[in-house]
Coordinates of C-alpha atoms and ligand atoms in Angstrom, one line a residue:
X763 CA 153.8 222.1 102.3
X764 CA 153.5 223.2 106.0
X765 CA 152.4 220.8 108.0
X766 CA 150.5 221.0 111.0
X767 CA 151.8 221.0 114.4
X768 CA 149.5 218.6 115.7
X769 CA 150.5 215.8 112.8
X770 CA 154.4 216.2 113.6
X771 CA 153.5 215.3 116.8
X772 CA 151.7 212.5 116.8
X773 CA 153.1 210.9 113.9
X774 CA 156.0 212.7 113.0
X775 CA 159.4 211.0 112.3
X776 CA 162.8 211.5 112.4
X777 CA 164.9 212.3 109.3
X778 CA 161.1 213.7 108.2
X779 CA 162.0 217.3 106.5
X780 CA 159.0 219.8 107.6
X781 CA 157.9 223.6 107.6
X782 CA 155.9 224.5 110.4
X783 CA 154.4 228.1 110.9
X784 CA 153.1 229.7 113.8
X785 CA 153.3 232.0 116.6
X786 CA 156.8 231.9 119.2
X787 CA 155.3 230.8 123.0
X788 CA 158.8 231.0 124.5
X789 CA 162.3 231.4 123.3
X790 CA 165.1 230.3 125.7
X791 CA 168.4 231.6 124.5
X792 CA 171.5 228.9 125.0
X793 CA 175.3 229.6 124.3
X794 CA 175.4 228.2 120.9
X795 CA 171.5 227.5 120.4
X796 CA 168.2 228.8 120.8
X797 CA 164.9 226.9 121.9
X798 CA 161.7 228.1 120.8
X799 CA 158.5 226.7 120.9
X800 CA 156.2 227.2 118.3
X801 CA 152.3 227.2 118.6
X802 CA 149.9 227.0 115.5
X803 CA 146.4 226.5 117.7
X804 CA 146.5 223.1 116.6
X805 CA 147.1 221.6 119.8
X806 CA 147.9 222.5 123.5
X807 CA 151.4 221.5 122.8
X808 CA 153.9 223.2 120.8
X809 CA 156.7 222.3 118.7
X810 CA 159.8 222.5 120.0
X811 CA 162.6 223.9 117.8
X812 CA 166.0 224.4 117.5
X813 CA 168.4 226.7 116.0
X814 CA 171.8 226.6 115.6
X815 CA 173.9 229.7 115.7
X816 CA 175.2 228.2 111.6
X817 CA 171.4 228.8 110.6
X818 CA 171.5 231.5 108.3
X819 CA 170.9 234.9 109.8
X820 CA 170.7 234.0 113.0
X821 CA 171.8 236.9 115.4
X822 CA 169.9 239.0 113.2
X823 CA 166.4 236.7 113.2
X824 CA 166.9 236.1 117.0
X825 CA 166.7 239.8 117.8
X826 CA 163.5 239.9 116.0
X827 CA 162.0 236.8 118.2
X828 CA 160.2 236.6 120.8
X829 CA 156.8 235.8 122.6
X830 CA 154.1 236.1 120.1
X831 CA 156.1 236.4 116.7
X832 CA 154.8 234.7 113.8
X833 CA 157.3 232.6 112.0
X834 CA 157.8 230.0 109.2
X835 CA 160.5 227.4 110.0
X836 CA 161.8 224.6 108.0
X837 CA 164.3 221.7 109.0
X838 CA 164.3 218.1 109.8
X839 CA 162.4 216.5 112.8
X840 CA 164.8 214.7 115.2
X841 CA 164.1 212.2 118.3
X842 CA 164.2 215.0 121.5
X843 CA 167.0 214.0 123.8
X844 CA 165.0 216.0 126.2
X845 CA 161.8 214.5 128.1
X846 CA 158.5 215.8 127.7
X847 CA 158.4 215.6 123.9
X848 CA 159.0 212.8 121.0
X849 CA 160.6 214.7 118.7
X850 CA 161.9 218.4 117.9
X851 CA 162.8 220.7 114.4
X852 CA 166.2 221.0 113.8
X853 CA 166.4 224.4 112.1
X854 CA 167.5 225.1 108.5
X855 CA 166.0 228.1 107.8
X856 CA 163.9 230.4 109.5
X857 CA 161.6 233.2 108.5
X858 CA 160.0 236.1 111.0
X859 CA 156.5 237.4 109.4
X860 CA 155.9 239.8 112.2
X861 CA 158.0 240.6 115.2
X862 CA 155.9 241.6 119.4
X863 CA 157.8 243.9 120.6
X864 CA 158.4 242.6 124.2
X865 CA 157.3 245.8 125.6
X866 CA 154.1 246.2 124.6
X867 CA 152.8 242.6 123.6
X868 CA 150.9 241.3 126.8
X869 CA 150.9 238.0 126.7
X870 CA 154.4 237.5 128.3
X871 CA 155.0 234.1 130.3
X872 CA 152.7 234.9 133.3
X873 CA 149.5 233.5 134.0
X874 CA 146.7 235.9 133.1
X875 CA 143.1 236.7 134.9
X876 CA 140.3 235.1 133.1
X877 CA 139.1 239.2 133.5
X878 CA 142.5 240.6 132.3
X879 CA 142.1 238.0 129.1
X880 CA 138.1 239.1 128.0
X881 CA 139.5 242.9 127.8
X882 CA 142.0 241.5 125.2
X883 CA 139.4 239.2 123.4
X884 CA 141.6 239.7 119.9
X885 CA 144.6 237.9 121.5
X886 CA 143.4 235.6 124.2
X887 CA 143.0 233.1 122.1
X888 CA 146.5 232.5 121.9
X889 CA 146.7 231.2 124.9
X890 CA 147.0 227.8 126.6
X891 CA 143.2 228.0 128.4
X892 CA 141.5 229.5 125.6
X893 CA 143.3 227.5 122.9
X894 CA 142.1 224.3 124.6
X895 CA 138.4 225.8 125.0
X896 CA 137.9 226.3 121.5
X897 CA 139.4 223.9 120.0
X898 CA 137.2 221.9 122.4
X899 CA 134.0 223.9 121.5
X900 CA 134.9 223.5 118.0
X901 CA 135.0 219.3 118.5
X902 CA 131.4 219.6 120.4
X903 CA 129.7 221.3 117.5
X904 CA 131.2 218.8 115.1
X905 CA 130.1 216.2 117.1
X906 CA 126.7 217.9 117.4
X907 CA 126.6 217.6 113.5
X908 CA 127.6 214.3 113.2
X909 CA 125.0 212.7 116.3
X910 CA 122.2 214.6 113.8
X911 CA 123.0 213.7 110.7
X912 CA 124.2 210.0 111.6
X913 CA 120.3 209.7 112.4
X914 CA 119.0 211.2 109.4
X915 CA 118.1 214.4 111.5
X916 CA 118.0 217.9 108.9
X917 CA 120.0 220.7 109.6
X918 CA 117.8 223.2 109.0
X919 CA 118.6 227.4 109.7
X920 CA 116.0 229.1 111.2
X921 CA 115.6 233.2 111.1
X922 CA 117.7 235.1 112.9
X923 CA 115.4 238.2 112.8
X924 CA 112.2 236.9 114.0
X925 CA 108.9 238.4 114.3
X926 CA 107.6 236.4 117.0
X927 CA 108.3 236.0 121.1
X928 CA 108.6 232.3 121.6
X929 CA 108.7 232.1 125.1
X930 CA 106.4 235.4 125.7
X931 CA 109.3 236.4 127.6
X932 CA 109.7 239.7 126.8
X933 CA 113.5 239.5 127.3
X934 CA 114.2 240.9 123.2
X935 CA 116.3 242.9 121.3
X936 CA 114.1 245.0 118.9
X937 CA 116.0 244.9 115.2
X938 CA 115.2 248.2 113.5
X939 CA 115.2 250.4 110.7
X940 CA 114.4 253.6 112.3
X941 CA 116.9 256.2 112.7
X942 CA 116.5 256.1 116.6
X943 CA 116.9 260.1 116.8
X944 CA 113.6 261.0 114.3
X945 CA 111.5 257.7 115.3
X946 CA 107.8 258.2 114.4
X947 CA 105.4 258.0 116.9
X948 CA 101.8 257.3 116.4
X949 CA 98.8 259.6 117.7
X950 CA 99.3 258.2 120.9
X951 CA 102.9 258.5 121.0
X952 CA 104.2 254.9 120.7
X953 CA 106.8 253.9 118.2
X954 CA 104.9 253.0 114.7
X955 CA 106.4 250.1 114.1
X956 CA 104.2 250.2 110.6
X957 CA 106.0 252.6 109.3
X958 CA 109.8 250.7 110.3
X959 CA 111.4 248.4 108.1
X960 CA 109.7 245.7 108.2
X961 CA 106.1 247.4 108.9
X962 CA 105.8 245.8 112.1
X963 CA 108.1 245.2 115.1
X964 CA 111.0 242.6 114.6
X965 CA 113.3 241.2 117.2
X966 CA 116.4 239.1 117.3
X967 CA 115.1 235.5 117.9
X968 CA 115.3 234.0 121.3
X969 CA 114.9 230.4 119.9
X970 CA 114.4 229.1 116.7
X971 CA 111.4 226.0 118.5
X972 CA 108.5 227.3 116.7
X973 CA 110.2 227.2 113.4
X974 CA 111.8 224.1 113.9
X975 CA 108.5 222.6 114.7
X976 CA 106.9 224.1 111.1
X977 CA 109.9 222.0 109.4
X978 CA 109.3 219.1 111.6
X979 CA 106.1 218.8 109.8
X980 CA 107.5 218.2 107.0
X981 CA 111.2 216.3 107.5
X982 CA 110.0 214.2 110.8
X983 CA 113.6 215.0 112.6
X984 CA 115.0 218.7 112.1
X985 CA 117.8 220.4 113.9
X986 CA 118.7 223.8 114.5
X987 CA 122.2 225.0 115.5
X988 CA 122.9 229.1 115.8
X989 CA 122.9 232.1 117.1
X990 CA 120.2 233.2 119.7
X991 CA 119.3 236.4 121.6
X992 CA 117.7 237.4 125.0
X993 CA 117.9 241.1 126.5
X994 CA 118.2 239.9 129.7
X995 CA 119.8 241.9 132.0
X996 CA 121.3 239.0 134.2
X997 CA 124.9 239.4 134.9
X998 CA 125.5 236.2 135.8
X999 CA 128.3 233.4 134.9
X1000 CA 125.9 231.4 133.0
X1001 CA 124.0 233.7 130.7
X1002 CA 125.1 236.1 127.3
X1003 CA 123.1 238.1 125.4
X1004 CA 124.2 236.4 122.2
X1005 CA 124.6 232.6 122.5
X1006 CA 124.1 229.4 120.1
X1007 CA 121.4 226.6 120.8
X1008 CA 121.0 223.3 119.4
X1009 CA 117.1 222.5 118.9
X1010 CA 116.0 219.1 117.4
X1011 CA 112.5 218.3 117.2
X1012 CA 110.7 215.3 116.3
X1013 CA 107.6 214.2 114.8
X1014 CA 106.0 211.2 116.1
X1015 CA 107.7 211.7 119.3
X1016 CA 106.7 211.9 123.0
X1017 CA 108.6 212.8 125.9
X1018 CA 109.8 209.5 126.6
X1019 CA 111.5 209.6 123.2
X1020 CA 112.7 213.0 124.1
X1021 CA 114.5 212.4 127.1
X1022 CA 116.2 209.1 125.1
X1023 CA 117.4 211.3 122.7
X1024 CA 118.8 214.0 124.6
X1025 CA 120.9 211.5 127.1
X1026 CA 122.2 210.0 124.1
X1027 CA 123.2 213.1 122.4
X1028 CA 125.0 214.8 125.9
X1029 CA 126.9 211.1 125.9
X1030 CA 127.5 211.1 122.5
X1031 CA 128.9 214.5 122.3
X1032 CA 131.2 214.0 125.7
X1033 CA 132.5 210.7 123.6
X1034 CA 133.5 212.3 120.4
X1035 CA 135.4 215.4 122.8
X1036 CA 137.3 212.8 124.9
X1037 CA 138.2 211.2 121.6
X1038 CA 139.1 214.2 119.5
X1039 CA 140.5 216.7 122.4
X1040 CA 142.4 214.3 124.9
X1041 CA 145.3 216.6 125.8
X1042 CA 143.0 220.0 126.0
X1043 CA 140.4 218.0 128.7
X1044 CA 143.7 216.3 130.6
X1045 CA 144.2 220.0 130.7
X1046 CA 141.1 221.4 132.1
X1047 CA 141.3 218.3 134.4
X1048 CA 144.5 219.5 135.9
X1049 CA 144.4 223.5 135.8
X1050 CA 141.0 224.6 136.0
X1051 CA 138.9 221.7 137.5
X1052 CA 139.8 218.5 139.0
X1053 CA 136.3 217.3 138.3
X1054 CA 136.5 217.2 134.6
X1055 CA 137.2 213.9 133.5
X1056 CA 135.2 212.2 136.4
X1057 CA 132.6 214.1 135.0
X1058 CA 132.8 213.0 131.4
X1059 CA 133.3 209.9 132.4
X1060 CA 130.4 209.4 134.3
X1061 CA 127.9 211.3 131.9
X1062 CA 129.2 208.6 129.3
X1063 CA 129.0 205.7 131.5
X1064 CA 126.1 205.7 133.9
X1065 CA 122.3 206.2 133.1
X1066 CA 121.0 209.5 133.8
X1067 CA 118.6 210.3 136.8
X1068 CA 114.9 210.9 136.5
X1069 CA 112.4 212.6 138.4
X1070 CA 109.0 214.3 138.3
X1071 CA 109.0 218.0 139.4
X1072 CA 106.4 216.7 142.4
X1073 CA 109.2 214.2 143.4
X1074 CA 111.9 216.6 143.2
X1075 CA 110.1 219.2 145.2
X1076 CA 109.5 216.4 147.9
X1077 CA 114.0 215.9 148.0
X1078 CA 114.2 219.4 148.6
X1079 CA 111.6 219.7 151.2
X1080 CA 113.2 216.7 153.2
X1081 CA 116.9 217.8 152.2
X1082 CA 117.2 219.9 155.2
X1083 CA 118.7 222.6 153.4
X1084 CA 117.9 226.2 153.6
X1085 CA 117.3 227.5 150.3
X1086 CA 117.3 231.5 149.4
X1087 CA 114.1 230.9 147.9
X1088 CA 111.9 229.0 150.2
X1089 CA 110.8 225.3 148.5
X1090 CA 106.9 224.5 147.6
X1091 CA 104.6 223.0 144.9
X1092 CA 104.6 225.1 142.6
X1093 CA 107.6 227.3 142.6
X1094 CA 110.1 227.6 139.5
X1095 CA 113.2 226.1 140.3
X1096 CA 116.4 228.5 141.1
X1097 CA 119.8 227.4 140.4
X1098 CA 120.5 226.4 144.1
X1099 CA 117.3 223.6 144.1
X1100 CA 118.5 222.8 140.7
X1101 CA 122.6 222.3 142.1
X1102 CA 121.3 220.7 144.9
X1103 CA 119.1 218.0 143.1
X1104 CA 122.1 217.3 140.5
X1105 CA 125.6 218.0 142.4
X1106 CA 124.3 216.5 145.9
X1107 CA 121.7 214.4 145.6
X1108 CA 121.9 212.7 142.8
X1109 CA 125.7 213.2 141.8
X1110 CA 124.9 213.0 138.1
X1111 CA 122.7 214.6 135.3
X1112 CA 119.2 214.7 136.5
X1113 CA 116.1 214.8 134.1
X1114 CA 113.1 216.5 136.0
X1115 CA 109.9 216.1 134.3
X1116 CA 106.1 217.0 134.2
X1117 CA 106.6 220.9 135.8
X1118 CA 103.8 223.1 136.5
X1119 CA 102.1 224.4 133.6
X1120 CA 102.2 228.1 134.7
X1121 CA 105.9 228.0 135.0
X1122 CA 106.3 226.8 132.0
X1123 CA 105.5 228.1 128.1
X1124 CA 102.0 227.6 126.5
X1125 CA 103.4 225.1 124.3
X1126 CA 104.0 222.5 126.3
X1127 CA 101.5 219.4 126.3
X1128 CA 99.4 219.0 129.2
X1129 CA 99.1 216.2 131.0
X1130 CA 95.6 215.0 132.4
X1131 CA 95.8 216.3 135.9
X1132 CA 95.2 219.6 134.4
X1133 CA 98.1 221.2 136.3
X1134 CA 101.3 219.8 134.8
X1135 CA 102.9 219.8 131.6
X1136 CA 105.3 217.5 129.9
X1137 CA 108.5 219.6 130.0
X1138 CA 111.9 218.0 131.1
X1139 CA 115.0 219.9 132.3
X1140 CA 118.3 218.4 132.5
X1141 CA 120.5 219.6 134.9
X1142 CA 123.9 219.1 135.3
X1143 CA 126.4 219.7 138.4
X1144 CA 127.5 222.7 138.6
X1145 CA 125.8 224.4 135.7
X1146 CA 122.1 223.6 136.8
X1147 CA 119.9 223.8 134.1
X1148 CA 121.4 222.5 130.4
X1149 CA 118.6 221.3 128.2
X1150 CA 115.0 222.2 128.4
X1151 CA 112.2 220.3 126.3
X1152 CA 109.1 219.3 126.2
X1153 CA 106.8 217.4 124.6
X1154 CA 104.7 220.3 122.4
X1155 CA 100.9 220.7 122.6
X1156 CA 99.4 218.7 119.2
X1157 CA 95.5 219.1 120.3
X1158 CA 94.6 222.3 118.9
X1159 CA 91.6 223.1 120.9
X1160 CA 94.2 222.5 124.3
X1161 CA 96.7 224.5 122.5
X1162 CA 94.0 227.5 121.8
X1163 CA 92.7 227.3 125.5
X1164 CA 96.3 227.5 126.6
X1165 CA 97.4 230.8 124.5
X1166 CA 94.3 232.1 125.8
X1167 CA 95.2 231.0 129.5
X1168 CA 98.3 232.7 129.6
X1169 CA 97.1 236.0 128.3
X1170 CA 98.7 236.0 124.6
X1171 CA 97.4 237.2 121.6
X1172 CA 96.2 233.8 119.4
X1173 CA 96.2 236.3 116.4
X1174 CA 100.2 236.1 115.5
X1175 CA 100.1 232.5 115.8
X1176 CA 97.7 231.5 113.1
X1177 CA 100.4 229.9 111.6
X1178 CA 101.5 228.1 114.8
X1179 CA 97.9 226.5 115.0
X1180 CA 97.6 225.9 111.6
X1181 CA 100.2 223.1 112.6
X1182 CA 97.3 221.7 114.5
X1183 CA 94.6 222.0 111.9
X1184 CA 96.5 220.5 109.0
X1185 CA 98.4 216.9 109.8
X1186 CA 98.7 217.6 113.4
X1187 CA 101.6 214.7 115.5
X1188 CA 103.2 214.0 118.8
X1189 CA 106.4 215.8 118.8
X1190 CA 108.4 216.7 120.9
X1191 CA 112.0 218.8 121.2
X1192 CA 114.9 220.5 123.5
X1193 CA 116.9 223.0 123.7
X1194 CA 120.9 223.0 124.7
X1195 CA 122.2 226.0 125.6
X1196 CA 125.7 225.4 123.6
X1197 CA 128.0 227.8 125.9
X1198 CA 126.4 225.8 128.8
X1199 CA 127.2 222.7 127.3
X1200 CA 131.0 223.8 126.8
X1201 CA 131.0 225.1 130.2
X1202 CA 130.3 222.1 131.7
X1203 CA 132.9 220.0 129.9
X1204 CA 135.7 222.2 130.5
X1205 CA 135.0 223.2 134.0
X1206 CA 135.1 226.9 132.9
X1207 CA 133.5 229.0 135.7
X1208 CA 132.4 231.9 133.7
X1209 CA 130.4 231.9 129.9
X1210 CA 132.0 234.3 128.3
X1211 CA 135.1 232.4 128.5
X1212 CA 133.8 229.9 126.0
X1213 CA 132.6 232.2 123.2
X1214 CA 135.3 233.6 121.4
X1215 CA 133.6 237.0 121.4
X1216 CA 130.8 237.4 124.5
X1217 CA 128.4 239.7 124.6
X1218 CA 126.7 240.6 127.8
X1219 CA 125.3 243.2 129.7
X1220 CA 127.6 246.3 129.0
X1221 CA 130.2 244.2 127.1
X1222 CA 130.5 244.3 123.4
X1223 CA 133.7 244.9 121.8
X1224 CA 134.8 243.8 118.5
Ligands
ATP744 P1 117.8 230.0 132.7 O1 116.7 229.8 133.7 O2 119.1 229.4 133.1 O3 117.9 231.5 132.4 P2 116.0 229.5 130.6 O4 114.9 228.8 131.3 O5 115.8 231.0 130.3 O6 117.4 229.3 131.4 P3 115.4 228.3 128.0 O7 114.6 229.4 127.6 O8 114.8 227.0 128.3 O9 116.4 228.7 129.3 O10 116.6 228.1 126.9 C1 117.1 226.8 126.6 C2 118.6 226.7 127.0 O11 119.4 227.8 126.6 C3 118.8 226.6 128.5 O12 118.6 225.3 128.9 C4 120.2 227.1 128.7 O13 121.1 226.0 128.5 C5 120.4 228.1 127.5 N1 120.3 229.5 127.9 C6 119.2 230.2 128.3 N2 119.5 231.5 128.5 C7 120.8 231.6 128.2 C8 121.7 232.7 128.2 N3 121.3 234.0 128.5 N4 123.0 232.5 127.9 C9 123.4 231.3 127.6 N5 122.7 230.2 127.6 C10 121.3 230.3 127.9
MN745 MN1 116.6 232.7 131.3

């Protein structure tokens, strides 16, 4: 059975007769010997393997190896007389699957551009940065899972195609039938959405909250964990248009409860990556940001900061900073107030709560003053903004005054109220932006660096 490289590893020992298979990283050529090293994505390190000149075949194989061949190898693990690794394969037989022709193949040893890499999406991933993201993205969604379900949270999967604009953003990619060169128009020449696929217009969702919140009803603590869209044309580091967001929501919950839950989840999560991904976040630590494991460590270890908006608007006011966009009541916080608050005043995750309602969307519970709502941001160092929640608007007659407030329609939420009319509860609820989240553990500067295949502005490929 082939074994994974990982397990040999760790617990490999010698006299132990393996097969490994995988893809060649390096191949140094000796006198009487060849080293390769052999990667199979399940760890940073590789196996390091050598073949004798007796092996069967060998002048022959070793023309056909190099950087980036696939290859099955069997032999017997022995202690490495070398440093830097426990043990190696001693080669018995050897098997080339598919050769990369040295010429072409551009992976060589070098050290790539981030840039270079995304234009070769279907092969970064075999290399040492991207290797370690995703494995590391792969432990934070397990760990995601596990926080949820260890507390009796459902997983529920909420539409994809989605006929409603949660945040009345208008930031969404229409999903349609239509052939777009014969689209019919109605008298007054708009699209006729009637007559499309669905009979009305349909988007790609931008958050799966509102659904969430029907199933919260029902199961008291929900989840969601997929695929979102927004149309937004920001070309920034730290948006995509296609990016996954975990949602809980609770019944008989208040912010308070919110807040709770969403420090213990970012800790939680950070615990089961240093756990599961040592070597890949000793990595990031040392090659892409020297900040990493400080980080991790003091997300797990110290208390989280908390704020109102008011208060945080009064730090920035006496920071002595000058901000792009001038400070004052009232204003909706840019990435630089949201840095500052996080990376240089407080030096840690910050919660900011109770924001202006008008910044923020109708369904968020407001408080008595009128003028604020129960929202919380977390923002982190470096990323700014991570998680947004609230505590969600149960009284329907608020909740009706609200829509109406912000100029939307009531009609396409019946069933959103209908929440409120039948067995209405505190909830409450966040969002994490999952690249975001990855981002921030790894120290990677740019989102579509941790999403195996990003799609942004102008990009899409694959
Ligand atoms: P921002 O102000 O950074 O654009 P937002 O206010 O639009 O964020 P929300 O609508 O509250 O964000 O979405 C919830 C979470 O989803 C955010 O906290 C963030 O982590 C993440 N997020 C939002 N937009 C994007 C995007 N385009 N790409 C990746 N993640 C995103
Ligand atoms: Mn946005």
């Amino acid at each position: 059975m082939t074994q994974r490289i990982i397990d040999l590893l760790r617990n490999g020992q010698p006299n132990e007769t393996v097969t490994v298979k995988g893809w060649v990283r390096t191949k140094r050529e000796q006198k009487e010997f060849t080293f390769i090293e052999v990667n199979d994505g399940s760890s940073m390190a590789g196996l390091q393997v050598v073949v004798n000149q007796d092996v069967p075949g060998y002048a022959e194989t070793m023309k056909r190896i190099s950087t980036g061949a696939s290859v099955e190898i069997a032999g017997t693990l022995v202690e490495s007389p070398a440093k830097g690794q426990r043990i190696e394969l001693r080669t018995d037989s050897i098997i080339v699957y598919g050769e990369a022709d040295p010429e072409t193949y551009p992976l060589q040893k070098k050290r790539h551009s981030f840039e270079f890499l995304r234009e070769i999406a279907h092969l970064r991933s075999r290399t040492n940065t991207l290797g370690a993201v995703f494995r590391v993205r792969n432990a934070a969604s397990a760990a995601i899972h596990q926080f949820f379900q260890e507390r009796g949270f459902l997983w529920i999967h909420t539409p994809i195609i989605s006929a409603s604009d949660c945040e009345g953003a208008g930031e969404m990619f229409t999903v349609t039938g239509f052939d777009l060169n014969k689209v019919p128009l109605t008298a007054d020449k708009q699209v006729d959405y009637s007559k499309d696929f669905f009979g009305r217009q349909a988007y790609l969702t931008v958050s799966g909250q509102l659904e969430a919140e029907i199933m919260a009803m029902a199961f008291s603590n929900v989840y969601t964990f997929g695929p979102t869209f927004r149309a937004e044309n920001s070309n920034t580091s730290r948006h995509l248009a296609e990016f996954w967001m975990v949602e809980p929501e609770m019944a008989f919950c208040d912010l308070e409860g919110d807040m709770n839950l969403a420090e213990e989840f970012l800790k939680s999560v950070f615990q089961h990556v240093m756990n599961t991904c040592p070597e890949d976040m000793e990595f990031f630590n040392q090659r892409i940001d020297n900040s990493v494991l400080a980080t991790a460590d003091n997300i797990i270890n110290n208390e989280f900061a908390r704020v109102t908006y008011t208060e945080a608007i009064a730090l920035l006011e006496k920071s002595g900073k000058t901000f792009e966009y001038p400070v004052e009541w009232g204003l909706d916080m840019q990435s630089e107030h949201e840095r500052y608050l996080a990376e240089e005043y407080f030096k840690k995750p910050t919660i900011v709560t109770d924001y202006p309602a008008h910044i923020k969307a109708f369904y968020m519970r407001l408080n008595d003053d009128g003028k604020t709502v129960r929202a919380m941001d977390i923002l982190a160092p470096k990323i700014g903004e991570i998680i947004g929640g609230s505590q969600r608007e149960e009284r329907l007659d608020v909740l009706e005054q609200r829509i109406q407030d912000v100029g939307l329609d009531p009609a396409p939420y019946w069933w959103y109220l209908d929440l409120r009319r039948y067995g209405t509860v505190p909830h409450a609820g966040f969002g994490l932006g999952f690249e975001r989240l990855v981002q921030f553990m790894t120290g990677m500067g740019n989102i579509r660096d941790v999403i195996p295949f990003p799609r942004a502005p102008q990009e899409v490929e694959f």
